[in-house]
JSON list of C-alpha atoms in Angstrom, two decimals:
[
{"chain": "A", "resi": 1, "resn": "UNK", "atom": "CA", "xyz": [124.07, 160.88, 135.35]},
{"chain": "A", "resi": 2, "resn": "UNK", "atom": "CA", "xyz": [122.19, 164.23, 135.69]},
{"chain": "A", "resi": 3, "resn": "UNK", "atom": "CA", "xyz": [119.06, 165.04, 133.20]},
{"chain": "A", "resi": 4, "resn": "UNK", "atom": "CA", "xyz": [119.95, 167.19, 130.61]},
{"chain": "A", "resi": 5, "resn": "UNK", "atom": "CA", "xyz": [117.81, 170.33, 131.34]},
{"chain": "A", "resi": 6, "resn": "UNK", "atom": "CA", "xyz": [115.71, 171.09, 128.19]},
{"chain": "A", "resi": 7, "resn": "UNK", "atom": "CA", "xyz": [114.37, 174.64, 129.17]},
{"chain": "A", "resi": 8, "resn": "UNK", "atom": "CA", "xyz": [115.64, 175.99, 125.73]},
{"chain": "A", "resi": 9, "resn": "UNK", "atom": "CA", "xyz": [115.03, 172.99, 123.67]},
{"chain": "A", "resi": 10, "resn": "UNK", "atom": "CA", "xyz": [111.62, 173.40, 121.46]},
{"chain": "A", "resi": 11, "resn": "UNK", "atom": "CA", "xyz": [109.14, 170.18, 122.76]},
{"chain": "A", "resi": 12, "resn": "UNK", "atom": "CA", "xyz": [108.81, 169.11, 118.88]},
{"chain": "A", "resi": 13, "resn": "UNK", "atom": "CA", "xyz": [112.81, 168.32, 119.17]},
{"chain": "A", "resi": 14, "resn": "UNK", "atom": "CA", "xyz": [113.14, 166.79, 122.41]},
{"chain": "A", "resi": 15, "resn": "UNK", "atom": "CA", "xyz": [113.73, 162.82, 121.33]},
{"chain": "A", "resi": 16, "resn": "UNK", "atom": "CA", "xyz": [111.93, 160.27, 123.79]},
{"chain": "A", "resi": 17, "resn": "UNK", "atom": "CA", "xyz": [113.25, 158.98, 126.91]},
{"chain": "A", "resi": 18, "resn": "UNK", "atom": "CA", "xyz": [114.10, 155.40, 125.38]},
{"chain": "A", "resi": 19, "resn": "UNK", "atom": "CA", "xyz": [116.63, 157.24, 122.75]},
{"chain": "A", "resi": 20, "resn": "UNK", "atom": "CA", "xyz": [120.37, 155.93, 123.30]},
{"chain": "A", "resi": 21, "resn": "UNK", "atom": "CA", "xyz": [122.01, 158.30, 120.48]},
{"chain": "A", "resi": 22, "resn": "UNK", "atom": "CA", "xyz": [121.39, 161.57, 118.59]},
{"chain": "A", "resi": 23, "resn": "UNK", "atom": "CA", "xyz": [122.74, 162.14, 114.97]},
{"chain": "A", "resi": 24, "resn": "UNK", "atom": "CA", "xyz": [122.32, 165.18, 113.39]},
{"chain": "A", "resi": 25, "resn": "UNK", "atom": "CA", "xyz": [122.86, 166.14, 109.46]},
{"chain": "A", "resi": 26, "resn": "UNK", "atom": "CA", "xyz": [124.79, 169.50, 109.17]},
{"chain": "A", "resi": 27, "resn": "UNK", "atom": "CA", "xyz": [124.26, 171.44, 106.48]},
{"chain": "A", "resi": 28, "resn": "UNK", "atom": "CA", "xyz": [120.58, 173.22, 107.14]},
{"chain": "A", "resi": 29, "resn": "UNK", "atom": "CA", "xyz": [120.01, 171.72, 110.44]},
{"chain": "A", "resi": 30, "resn": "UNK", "atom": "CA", "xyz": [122.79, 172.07, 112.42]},
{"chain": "A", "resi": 31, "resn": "UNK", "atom": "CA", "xyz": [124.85, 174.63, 110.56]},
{"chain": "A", "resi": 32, "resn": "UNK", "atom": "CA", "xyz": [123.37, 177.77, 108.92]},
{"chain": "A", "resi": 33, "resn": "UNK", "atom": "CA", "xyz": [124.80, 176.88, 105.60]},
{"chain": "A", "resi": 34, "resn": "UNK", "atom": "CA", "xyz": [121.98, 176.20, 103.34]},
{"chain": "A", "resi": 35, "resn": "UNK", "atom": "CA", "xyz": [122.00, 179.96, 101.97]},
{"chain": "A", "resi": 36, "resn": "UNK", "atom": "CA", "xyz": [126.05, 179.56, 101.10]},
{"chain": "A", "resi": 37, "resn": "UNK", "atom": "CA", "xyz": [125.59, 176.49, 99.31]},
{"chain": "A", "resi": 38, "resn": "UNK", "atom": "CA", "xyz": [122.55, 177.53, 96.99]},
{"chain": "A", "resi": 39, "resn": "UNK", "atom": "CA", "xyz": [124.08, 180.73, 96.02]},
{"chain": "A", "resi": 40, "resn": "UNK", "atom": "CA", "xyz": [126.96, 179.05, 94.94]},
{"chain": "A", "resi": 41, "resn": "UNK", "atom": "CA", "xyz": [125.47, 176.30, 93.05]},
{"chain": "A", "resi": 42, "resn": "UNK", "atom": "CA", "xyz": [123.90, 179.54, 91.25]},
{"chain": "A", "resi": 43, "resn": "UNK", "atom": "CA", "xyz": [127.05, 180.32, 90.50]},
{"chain": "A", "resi": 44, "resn": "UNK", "atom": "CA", "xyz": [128.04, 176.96, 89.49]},
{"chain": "A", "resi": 45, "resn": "UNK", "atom": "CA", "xyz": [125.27, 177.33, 86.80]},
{"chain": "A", "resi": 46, "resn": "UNK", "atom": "CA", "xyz": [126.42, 180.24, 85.39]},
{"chain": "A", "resi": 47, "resn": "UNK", "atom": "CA", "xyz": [130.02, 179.01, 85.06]},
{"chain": "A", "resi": 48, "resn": "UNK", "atom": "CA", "xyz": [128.81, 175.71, 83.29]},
{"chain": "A", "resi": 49, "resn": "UNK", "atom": "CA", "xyz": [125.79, 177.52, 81.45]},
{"chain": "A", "resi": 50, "resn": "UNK", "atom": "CA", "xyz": [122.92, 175.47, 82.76]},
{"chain": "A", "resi": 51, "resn": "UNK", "atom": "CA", "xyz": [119.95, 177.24, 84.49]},
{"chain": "A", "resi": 52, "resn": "UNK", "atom": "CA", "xyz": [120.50, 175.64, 88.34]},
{"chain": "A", "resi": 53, "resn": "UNK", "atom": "CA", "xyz": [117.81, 176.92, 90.62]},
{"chain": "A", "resi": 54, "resn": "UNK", "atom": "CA", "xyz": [117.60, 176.70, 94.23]},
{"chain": "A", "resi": 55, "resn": "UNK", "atom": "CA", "xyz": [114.69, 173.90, 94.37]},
{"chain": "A", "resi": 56, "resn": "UNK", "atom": "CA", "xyz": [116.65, 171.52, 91.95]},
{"chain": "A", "resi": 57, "resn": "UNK", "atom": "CA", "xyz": [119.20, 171.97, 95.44]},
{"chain": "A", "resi": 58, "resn": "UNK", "atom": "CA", "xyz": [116.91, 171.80, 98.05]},
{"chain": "A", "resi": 59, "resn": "UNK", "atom": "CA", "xyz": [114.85, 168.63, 96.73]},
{"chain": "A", "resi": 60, "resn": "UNK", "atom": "CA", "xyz": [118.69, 167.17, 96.99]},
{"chain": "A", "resi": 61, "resn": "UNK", "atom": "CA", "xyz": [119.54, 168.41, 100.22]},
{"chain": "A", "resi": 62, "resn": "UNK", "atom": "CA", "xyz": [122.15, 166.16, 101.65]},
{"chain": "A", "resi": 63, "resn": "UNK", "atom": "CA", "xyz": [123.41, 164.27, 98.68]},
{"chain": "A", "resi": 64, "resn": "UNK", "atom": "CA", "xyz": [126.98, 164.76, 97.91]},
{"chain": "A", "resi": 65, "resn": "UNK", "atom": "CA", "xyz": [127.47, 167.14, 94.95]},
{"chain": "A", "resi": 66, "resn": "UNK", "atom": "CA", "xyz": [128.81, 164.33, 92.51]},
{"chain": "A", "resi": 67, "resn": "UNK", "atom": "CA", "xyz": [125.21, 162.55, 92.94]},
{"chain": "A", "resi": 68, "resn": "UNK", "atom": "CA", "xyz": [123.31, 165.76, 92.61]},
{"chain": "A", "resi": 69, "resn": "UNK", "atom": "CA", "xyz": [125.43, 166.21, 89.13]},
{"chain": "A", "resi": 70, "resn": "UNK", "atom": "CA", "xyz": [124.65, 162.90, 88.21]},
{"chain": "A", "resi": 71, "resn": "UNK", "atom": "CA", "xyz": [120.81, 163.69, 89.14]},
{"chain": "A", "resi": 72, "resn": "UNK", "atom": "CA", "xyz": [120.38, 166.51, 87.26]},
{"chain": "A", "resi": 73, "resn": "UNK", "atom": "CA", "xyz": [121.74, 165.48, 83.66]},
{"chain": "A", "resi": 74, "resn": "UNK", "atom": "CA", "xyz": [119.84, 162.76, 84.76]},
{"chain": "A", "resi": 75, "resn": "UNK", "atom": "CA", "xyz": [116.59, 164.64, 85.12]},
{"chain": "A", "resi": 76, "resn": "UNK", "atom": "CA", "xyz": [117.19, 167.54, 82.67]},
{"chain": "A", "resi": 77, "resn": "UNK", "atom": "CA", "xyz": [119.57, 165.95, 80.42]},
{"chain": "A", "resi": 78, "resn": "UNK", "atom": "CA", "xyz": [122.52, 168.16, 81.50]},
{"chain": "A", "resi": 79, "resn": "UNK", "atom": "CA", "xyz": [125.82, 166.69, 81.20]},
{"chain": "A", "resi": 80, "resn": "UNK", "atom": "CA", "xyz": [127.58, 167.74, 83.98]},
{"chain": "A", "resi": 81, "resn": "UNK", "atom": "CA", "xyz": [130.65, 166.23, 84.82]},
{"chain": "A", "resi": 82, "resn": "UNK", "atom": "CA", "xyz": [130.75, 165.08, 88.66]},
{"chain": "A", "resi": 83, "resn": "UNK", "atom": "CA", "xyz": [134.13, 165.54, 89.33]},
{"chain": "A", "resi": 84, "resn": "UNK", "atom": "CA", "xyz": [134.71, 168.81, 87.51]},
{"chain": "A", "resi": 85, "resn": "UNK", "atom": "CA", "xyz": [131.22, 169.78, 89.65]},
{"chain": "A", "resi": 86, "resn": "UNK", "atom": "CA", "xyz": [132.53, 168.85, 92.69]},
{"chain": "A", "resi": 87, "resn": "UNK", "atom": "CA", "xyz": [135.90, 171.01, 92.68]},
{"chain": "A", "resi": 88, "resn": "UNK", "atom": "CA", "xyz": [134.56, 173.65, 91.31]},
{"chain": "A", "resi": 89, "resn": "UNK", "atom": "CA", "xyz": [131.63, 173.85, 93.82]},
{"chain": "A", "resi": 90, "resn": "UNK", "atom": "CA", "xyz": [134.10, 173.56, 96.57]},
{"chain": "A", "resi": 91, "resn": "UNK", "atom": "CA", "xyz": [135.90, 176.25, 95.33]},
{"chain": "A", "resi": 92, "resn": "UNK", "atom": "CA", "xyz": [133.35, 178.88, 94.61]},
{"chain": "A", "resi": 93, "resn": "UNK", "atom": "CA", "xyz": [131.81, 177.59, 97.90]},
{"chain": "A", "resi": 94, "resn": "UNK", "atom": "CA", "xyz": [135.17, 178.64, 99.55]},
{"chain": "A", "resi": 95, "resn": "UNK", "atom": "CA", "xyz": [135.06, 181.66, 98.02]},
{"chain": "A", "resi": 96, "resn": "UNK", "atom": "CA", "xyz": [132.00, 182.68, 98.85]},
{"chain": "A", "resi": 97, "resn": "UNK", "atom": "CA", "xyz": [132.38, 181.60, 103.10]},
{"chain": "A", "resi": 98, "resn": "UNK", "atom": "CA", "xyz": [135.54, 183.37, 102.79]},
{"chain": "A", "resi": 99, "resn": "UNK", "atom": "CA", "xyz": [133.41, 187.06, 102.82]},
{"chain": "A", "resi": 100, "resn": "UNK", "atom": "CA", "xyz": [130.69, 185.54, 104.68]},
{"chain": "A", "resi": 101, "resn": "UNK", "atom": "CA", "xyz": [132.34, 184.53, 107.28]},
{"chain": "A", "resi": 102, "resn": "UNK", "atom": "CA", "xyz": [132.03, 182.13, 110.10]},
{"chain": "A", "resi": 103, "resn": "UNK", "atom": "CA", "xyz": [129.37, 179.28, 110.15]},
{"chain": "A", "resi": 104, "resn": "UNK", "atom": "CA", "xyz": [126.46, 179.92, 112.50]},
{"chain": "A", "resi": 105, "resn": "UNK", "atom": "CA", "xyz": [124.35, 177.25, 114.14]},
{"chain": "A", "resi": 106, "resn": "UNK", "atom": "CA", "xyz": [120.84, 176.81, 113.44]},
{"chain": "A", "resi": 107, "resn": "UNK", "atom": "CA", "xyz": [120.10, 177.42, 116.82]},
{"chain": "A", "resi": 108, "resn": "UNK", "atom": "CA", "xyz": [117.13, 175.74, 118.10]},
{"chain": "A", "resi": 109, "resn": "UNK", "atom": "CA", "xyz": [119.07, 172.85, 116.63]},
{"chain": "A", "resi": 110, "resn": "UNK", "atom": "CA", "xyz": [122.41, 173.81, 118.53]},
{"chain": "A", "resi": 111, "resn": "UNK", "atom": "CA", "xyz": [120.05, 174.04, 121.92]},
{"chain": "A", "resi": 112, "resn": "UNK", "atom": "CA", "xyz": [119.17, 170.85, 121.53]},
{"chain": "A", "resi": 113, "resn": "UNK", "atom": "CA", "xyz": [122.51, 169.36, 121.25]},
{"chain": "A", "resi": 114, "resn": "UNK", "atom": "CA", "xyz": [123.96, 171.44, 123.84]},
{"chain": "A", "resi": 115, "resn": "UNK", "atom": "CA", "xyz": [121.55, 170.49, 125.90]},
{"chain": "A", "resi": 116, "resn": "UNK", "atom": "CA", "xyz": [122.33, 166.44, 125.26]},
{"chain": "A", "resi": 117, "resn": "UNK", "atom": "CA", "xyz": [126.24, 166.59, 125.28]},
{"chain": "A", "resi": 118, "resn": "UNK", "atom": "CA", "xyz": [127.16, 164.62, 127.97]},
{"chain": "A", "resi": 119, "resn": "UNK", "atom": "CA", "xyz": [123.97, 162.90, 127.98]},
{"chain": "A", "resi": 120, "resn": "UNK", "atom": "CA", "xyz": [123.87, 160.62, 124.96]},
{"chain": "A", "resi": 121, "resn": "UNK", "atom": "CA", "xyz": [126.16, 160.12, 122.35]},
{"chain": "A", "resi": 122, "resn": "UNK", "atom": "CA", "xyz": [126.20, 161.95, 119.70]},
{"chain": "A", "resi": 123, "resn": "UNK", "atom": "CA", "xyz": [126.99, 162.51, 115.73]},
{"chain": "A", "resi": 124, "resn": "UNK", "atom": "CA", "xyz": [127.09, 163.78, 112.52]},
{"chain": "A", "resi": 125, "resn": "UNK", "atom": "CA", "xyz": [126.06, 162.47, 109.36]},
{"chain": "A", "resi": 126, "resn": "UNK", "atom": "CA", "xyz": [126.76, 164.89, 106.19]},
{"chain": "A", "resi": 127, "resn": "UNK", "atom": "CA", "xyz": [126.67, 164.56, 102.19]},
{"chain": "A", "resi": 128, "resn": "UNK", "atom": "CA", "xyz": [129.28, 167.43, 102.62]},
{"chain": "A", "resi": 129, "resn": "UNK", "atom": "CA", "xyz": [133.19, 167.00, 101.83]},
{"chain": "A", "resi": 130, "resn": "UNK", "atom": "CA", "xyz": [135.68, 166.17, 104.99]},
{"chain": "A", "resi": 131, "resn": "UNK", "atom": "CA", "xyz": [137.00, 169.98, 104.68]},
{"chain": "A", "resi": 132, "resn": "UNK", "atom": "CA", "xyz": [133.82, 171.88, 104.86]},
{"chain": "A", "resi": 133, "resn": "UNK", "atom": "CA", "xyz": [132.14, 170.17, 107.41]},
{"chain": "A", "resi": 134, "resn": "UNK", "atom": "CA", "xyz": [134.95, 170.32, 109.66]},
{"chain": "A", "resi": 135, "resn": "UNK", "atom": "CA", "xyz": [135.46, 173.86, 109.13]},
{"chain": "A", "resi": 136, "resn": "UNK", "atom": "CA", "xyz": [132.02, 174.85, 109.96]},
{"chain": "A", "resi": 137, "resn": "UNK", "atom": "CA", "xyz": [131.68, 172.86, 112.93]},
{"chain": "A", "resi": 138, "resn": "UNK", "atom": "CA", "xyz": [135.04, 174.42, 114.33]},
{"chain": "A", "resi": 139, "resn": "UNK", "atom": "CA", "xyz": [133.38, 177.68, 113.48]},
{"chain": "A", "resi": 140, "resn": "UNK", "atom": "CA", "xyz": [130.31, 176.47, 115.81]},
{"chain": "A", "resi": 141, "resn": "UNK", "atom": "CA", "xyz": [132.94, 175.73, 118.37]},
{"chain": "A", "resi": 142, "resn": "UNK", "atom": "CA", "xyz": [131.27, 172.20, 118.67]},
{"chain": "A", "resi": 143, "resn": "UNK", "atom": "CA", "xyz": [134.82, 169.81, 117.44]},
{"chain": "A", "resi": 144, "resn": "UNK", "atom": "CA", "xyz": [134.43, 168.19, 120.50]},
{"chain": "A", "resi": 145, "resn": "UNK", "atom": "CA", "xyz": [130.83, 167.36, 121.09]},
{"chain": "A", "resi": 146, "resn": "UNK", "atom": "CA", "xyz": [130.90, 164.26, 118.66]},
{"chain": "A", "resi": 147, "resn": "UNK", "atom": "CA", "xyz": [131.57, 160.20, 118.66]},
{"chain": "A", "resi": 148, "resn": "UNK", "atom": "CA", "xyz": [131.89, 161.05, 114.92]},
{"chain": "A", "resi": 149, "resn": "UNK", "atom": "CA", "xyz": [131.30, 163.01, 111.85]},
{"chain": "A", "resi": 150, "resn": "UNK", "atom": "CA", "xyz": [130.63, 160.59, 108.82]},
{"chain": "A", "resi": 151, "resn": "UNK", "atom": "CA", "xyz": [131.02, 162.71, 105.26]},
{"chain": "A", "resi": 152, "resn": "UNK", "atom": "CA", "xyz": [130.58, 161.88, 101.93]},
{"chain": "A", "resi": 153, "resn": "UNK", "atom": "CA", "xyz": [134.37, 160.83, 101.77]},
{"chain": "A", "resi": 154, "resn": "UNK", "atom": "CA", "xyz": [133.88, 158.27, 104.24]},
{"chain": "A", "resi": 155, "resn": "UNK", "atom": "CA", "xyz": [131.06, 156.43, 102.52]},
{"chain": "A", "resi": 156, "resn": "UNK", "atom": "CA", "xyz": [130.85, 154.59, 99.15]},
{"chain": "A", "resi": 157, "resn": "UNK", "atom": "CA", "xyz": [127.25, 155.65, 98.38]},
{"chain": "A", "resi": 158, "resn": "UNK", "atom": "CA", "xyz": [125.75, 159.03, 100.02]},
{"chain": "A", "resi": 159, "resn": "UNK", "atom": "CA", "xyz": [122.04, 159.36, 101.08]},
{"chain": "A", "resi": 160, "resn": "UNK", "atom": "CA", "xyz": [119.70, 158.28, 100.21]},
{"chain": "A", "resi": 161, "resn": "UNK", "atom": "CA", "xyz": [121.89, 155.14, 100.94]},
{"chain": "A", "resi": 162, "resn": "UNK", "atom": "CA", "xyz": [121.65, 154.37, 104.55]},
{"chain": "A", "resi": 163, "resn": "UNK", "atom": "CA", "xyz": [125.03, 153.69, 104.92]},
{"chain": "A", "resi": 164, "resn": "UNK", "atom": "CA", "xyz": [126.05, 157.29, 106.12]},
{"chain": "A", "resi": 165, "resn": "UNK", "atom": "CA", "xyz": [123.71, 156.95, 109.16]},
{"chain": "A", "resi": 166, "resn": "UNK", "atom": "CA", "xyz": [124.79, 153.38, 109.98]},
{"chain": "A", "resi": 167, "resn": "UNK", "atom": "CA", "xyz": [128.10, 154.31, 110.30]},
{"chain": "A", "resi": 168, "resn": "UNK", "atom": "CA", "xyz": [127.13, 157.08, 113.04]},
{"chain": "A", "resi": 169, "resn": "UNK", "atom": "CA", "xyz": [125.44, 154.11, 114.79]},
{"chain": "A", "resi": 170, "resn": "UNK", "atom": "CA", "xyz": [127.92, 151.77, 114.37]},
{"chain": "A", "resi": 171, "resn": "UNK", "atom": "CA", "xyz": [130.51, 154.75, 115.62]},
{"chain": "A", "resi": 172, "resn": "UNK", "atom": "CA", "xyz": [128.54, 155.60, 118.85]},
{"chain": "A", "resi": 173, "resn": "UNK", "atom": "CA", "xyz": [127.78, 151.62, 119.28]},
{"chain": "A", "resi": 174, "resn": "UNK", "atom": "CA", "xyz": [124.21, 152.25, 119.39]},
{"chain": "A", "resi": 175, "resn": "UNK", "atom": "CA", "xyz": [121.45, 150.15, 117.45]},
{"chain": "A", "resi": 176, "resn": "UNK", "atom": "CA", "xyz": [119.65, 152.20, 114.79]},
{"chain": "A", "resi": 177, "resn": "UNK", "atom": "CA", "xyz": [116.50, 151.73, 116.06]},
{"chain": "A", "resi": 178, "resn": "UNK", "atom": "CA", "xyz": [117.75, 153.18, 119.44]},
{"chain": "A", "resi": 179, "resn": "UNK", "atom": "CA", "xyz": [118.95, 156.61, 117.17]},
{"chain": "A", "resi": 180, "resn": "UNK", "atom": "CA", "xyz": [116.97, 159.68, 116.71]},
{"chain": "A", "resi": 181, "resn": "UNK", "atom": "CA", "xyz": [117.96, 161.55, 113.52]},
{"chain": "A", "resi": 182, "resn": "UNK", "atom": "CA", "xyz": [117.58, 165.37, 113.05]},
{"chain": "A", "resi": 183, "resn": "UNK", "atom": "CA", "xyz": [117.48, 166.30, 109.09]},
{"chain": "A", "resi": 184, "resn": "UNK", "atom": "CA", "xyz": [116.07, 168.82, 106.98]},
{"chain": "A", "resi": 185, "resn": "UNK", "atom": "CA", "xyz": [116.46, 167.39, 103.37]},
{"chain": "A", "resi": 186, "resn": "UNK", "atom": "CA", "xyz": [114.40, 164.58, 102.10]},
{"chain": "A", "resi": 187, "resn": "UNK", "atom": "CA", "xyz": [117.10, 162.79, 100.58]},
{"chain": "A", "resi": 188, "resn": "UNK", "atom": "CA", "xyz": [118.43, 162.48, 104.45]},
{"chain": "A", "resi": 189, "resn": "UNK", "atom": "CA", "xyz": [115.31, 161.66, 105.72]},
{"chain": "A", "resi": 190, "resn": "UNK", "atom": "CA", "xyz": [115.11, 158.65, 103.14]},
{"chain": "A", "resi": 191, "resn": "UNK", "atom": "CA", "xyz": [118.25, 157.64, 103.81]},
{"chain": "A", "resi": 192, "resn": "UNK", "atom": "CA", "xyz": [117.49, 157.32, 107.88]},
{"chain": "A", "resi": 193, "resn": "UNK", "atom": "CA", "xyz": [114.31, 155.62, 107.57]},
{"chain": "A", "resi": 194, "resn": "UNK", "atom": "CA", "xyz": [116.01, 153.05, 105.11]},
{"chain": "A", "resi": 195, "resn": "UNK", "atom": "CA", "xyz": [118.42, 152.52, 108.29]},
{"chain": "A", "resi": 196, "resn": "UNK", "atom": "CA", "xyz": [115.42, 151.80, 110.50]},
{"chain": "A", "resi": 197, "resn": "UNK", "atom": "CA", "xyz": [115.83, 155.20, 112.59]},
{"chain": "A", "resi": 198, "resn": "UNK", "atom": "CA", "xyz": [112.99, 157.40, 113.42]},
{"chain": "A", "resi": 199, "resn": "UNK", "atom": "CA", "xyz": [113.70, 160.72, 111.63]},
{"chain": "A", "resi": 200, "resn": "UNK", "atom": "CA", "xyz": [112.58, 164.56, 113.22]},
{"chain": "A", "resi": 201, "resn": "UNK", "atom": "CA", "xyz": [112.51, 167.34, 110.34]},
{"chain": "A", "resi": 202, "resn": "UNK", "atom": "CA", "xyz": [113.89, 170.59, 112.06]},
{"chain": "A", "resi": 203, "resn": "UNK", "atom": "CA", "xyz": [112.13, 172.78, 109.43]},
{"chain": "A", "resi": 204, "resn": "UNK", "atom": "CA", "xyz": [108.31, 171.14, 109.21]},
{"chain": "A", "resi": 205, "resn": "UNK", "atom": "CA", "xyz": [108.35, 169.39, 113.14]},
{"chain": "A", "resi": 206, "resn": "UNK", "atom": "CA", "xyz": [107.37, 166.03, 111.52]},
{"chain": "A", "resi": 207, "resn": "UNK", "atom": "CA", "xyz": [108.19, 162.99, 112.69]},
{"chain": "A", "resi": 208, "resn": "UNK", "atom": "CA", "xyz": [108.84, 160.13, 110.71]},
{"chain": "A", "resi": 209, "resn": "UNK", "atom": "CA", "xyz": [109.01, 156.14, 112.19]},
{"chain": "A", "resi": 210, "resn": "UNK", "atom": "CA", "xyz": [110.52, 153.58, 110.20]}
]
């Protein structure tokens, strides 16, 4: 098999040569979507009447939205009910993609897997519903670039559990240890170190060995 050429692909991504498998989290590093989802968690404040600001979000990037409910009447005593949080995040999310649009790729991210399809297996691992993160990777034109995409409906316990990344290895029939993980949100980068992977952060270049 050829060499993927990695003229476009930023050096800090490029994963080393002994790397079997790539797995990628969506939301903020593959798909432009972080901006979507904070405004309408803002929104998702106001409805409910608690004061939800973007960094409460972003320290959870990754978890599914029942656990970040859970975590926040947890931390500020809220109590927010997960289910109830859940549909009507999805809803106002909906609304809100609806105007905005199709999903763009965060595209030094979207070099680098073009780049590697064909090359390695690859996947996704997302704390996002079954719906939205197929929708957004259709609107990236990328459906068929993936062994598998591994949401938060297909896992009993969303990062930082390990299991959503294991089941992208498992998928792709690579060991952990033989994945490289892209993430931007701690929670995700937790969550891949706990399954042994070494972890790149698209946003800070940092690598992180388990």
């Amino acid at each position: 098999m050829s060499m993927p050429n990695l003229d476009n692909v930023e050096k800090f991504l490029r994963p080393p040569v002994t790397a079997k498998a790539l797995i990628f989290d969506l939301d903020g590093t593959l798909a432009d979507t972080m901006p979507l989802h904070l405004q309408s968690w803002r929104q998702l404040g106001q409805i409910l009447g608690v004061p939800i600001k973007d960094k409460m979000i972003t320290d959870l990037a990754g978890t599914p939205t029942p656990e970040v409910a859970l975590e926040l009447n947890k931390k500020f005593g809220w109590s927010l009910d997960p289910v109830g949080v859940q549909r009507l995040k999805n809803e106002t999310y909906a609304q809100l993609k609806l105007h905005a649009g199709p999903v763009e790729p965060v595209q030094h991210v979207y070099a680098l897997a073009e780049a590697y399809r064909g090359h390695l297996p690859m996947s996704i691992g997302t704390g996002s519903t079954r719906a939205n993160a197929d929708a957004a990777i259709r609107d990236m034109n990328m459906a068929d670039w993936f062994v598998t995409v591994v949401t938060a409906e297909d896992v009993t316990a969303g990062k930082p559990v390990p299991e959503t990344f294991l089941k992208c290895a498992a998928a792709m029939n690579v060991a952990p240890a033989e994945c490289i993980l892209y993430e931007d949100g701690h929670s995700g980068i937790r969550a891949g170190l706990a399954a042994g992977m070494t972890v790149i952060h698209v946003e800070t270049q940092e690598i992180f060995e388990p």
